[in-house]
Short mmCIF file of C-alpha atoms in Angstrom, two decimals:
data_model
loop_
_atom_site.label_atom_id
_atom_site.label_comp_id
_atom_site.label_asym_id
_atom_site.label_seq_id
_atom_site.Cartn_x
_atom_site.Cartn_y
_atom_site.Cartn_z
CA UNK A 880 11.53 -25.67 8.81
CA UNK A 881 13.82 -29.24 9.70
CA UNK A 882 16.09 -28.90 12.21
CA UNK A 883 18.70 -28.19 9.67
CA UNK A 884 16.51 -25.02 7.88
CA UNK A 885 15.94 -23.84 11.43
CA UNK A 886 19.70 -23.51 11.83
CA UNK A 887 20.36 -22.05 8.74
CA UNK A 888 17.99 -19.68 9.10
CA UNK A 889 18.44 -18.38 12.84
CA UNK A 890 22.29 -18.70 12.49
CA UNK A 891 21.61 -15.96 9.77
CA UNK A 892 19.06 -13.83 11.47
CA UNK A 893 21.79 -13.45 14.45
CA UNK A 894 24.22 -12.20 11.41
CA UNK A 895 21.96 -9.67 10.47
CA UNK A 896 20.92 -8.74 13.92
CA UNK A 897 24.89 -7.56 14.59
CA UNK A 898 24.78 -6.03 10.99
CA UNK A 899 21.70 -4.20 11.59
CA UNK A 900 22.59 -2.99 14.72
CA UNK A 901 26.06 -0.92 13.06
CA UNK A 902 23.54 0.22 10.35
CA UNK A 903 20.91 1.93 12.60
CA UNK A 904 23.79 3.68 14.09
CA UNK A 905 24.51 5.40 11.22
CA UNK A 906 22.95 8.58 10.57
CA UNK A 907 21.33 7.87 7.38
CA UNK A 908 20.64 4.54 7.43
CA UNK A 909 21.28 2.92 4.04
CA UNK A 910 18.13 1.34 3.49
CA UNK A 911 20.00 -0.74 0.86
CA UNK A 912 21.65 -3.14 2.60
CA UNK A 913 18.74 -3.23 5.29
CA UNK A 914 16.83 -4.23 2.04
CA UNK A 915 19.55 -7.19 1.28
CA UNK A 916 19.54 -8.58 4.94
CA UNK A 917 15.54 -8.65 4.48
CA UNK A 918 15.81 -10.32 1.04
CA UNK A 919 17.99 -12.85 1.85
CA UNK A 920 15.72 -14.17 5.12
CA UNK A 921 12.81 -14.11 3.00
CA UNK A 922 14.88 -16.50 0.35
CA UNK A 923 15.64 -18.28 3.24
CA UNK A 924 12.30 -19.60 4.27
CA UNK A 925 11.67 -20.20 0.44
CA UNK A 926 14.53 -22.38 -0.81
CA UNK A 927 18.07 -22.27 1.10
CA UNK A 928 19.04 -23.22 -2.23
CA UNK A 929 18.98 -19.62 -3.25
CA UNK A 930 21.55 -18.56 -0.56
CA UNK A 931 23.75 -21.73 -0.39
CA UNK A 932 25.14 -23.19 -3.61
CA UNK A 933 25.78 -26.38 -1.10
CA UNK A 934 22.94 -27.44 -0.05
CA UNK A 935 20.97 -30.20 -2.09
CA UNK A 936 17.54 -30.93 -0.37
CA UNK A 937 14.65 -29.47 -1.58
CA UNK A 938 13.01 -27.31 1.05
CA UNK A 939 10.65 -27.92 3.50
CA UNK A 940 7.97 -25.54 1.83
CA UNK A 941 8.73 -26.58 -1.31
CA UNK A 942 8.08 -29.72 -0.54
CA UNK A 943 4.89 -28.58 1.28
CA UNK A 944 4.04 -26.56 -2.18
CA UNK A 945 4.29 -30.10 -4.72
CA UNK A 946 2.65 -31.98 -1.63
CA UNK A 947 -1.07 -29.35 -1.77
CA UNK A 948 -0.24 -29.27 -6.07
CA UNK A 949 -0.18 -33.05 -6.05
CA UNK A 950 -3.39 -33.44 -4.13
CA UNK A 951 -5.28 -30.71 -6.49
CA UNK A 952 -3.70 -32.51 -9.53
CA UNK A 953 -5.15 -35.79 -8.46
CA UNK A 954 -8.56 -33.65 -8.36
CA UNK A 955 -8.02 -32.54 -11.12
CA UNK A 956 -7.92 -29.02 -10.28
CA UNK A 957 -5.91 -26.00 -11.86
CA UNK A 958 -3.31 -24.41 -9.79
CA UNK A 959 -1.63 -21.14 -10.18
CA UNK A 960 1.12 -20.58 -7.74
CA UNK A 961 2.27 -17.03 -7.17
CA UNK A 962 6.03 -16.40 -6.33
CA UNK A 963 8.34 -12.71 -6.03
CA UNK A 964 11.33 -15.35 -6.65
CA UNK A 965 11.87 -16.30 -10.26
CA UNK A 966 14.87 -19.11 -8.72
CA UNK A 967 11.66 -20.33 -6.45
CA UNK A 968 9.83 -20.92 -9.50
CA UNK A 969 12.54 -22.39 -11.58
CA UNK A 970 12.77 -24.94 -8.04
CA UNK A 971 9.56 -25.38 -8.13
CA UNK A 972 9.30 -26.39 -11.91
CA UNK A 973 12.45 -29.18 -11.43
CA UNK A 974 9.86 -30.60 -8.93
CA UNK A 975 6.76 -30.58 -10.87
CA UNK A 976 8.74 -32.06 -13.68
CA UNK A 977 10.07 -35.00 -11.36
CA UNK A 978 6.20 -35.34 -10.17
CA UNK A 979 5.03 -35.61 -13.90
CA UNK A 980 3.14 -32.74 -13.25
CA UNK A 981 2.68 -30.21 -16.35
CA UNK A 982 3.51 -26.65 -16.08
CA UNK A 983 3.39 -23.30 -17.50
CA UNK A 984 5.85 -20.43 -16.18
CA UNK A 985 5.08 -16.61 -16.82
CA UNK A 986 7.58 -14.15 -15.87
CA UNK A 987 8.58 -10.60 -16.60
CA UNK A 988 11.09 -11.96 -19.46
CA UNK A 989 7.94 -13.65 -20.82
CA UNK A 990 6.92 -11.60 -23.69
CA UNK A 991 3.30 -10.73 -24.90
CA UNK A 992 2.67 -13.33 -27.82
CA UNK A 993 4.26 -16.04 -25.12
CA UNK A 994 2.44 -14.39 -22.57
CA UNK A 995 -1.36 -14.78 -24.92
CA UNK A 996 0.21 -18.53 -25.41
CA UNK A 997 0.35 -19.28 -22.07
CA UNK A 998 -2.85 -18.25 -20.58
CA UNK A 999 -5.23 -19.34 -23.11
CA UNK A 1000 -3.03 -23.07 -23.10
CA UNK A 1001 -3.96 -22.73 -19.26
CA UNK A 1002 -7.19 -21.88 -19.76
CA UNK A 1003 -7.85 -24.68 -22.33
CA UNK A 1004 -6.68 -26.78 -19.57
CA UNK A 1005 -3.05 -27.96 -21.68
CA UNK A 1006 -1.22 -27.68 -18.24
CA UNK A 1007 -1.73 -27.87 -14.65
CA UNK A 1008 0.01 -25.96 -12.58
CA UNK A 1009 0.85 -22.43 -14.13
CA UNK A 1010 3.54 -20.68 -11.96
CA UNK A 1011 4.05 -17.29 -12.19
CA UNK A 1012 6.24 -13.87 -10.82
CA UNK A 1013 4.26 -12.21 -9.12
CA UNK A 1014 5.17 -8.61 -10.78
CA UNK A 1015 4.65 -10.06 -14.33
CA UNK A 1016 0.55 -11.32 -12.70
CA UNK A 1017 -1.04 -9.00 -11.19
CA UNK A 1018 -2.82 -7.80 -13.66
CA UNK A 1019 -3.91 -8.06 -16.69
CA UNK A 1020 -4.32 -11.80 -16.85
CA UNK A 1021 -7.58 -14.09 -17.14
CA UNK A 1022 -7.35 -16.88 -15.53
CA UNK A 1023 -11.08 -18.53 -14.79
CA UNK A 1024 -9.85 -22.26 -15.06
CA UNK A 1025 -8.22 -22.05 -11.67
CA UNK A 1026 -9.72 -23.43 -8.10
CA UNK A 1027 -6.73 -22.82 -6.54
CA UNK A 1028 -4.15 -20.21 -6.06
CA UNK A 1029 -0.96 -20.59 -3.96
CA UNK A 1030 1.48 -17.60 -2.49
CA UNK A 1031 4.90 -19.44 -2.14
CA UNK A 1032 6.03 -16.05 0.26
CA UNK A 1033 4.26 -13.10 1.32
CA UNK A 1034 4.82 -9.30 -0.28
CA UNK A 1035 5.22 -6.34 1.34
CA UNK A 1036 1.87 -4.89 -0.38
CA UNK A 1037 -1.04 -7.09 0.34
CA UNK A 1038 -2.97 -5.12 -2.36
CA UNK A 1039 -0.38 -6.75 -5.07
CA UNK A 1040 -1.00 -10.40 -3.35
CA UNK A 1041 -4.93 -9.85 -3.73
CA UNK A 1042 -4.27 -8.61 -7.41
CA UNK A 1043 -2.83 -11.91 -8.30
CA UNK A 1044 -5.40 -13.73 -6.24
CA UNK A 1045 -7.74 -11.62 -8.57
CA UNK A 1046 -6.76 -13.41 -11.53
CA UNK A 1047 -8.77 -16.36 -10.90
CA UNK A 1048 -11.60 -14.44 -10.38
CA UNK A 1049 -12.57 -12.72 -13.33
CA UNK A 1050 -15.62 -12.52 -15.25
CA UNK A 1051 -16.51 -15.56 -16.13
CA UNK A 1052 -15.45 -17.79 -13.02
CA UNK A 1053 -17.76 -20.58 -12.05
CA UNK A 1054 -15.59 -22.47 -9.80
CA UNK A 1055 -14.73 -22.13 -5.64
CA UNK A 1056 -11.73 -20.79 -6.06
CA UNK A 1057 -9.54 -21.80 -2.67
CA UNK A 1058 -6.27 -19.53 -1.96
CA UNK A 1059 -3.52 -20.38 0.48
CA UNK A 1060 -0.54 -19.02 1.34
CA UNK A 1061 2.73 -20.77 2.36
CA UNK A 1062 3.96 -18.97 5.28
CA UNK A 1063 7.26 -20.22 7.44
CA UNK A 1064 6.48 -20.17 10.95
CA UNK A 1065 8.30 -17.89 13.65
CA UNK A 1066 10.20 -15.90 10.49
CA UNK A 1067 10.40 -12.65 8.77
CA UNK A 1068 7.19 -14.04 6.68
CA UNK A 1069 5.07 -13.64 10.05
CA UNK A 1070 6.45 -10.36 10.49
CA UNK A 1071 6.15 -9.20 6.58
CA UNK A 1072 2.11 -10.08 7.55
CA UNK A 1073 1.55 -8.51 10.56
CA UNK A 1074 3.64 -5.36 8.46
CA UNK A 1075 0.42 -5.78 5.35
CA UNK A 1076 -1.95 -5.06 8.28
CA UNK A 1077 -0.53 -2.37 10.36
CA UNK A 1078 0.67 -0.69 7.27
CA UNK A 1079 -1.68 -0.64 4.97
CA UNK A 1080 -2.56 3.29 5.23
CA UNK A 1081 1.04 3.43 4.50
CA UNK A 1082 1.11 0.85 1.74
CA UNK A 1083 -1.94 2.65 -0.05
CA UNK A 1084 -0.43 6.56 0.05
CA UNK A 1085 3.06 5.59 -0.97
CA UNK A 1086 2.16 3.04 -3.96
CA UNK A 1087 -0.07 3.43 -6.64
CA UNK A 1088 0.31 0.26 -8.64
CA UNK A 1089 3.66 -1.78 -8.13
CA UNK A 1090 5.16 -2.16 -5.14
CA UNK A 1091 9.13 -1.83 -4.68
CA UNK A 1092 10.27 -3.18 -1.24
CA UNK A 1093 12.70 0.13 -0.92
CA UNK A 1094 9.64 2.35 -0.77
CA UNK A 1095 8.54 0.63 2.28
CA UNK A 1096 11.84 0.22 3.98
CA UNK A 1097 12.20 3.86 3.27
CA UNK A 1098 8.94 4.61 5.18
CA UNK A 1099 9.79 2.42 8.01
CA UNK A 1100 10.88 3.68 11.31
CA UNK A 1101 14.41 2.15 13.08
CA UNK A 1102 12.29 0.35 15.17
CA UNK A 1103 10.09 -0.93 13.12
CA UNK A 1104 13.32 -2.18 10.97
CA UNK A 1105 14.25 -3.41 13.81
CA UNK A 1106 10.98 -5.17 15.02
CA UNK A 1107 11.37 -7.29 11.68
CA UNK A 1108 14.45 -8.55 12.45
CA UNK A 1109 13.78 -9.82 16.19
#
């Protein structure tokens, strides 16, 4: 984060703190508006963009996201970039386009034929950078041309993460591929990764194929809810 992102962000983690604290003394917690606090930290420490329609900087991680594309581009290598926020991608592709970077964009509006179009243009190495949701990637996708695969924010469900990761290593792949994931430090994306590893027992009996972030928050203890939000 800048100073000003760090503001944002904490100044909001306080509001959700008091909000929190009324919910958890409720006798059935609504898990839906527990769900909404969490959401909007994690957009947050993606793009502030998505929460305030006044802000015009481009984010710190974004910018950290077209700085490692940029370098890989120069390299020549093919980048897919994995993100649960279709407005991060849409952010994301203003950028690339300022950069004269070329792009594809799969998401779950994408339909098949578009979807066939898109990967074998990627593949045929027609564009760069191919960004894609994260639910509309994990499987089903070939993706060999890639040496390097980006997570712009961490998922509840590590299993889903290493699904996308998967795509670049199909049969077929002859390249290192490299993976890194953008996380933002002292935030609810630290906490969502220390969550993947202490839950994934959890993670594993509740979901068998695609995650929903209510399933977890449903499983969750109050203090573990809590624990996220401190």
């Amino acid at each position: 984060f800048n100073e000003e992102e760090s503001k944002l962000y904490f100044a909001s983690l306080a509001q959700a703190n008091e909000e929190l604290q009324s919910l958890l003394h409720v006798e059935n917690i609504n898990k839906v508006q527990i769900l909404a606090l969490l959401t909007r930290l994690r957009q947050l420490c993606c793009e502030p963009r998505m929460v305030y329609e006044n802000i015009m900087n481009v984010s710190s991680k974004l910018k950290s996201a077209i700085d490692i594309i940029s370098n890989a581009s120069q390299n020549k290598q093919q980048v897919l970039l994995f993100s649960t926020f279709r407005q991060s991608l849409d952010y994301i592709a203003k950028e690339l386009e300022l950069n004269g970077i070329s792009y594809g964009m799969l998401t779950g509006s994408t339909n098949k034929e578009k979807r066939r179009e898109l990967v074998e243009a990627f593949q045929n190495n027609e564009f760069s950078v191919f960004l894609i949701s994260l639910k509309a990637g994990g499987t089903g996708l070939n993706l060999t041309n890639a040496e390097l695969v980006i997570h712009f924010d961490p998922w509840w469900n590590l299993s889903v993460e290493d699904q996308a990761t998967d795509r670049a290593h199909r049969i077929g792949q002859k390249n290192i591929v490299e993976v890194i994931k953008l996380i933002a430090k002292d935030t609810i994306e630290e906490k969502i990764l220390l969550l993947q590893n202490d839950k994934k027992e959890l993670i594993n009996d509740v979901i068998t194929g695609e995650l929903k972030d209510g399933n977890i928050v449903n499983k969750l203890k109050s203090n573990e809810i809590l624990s996220l939000f401190l």
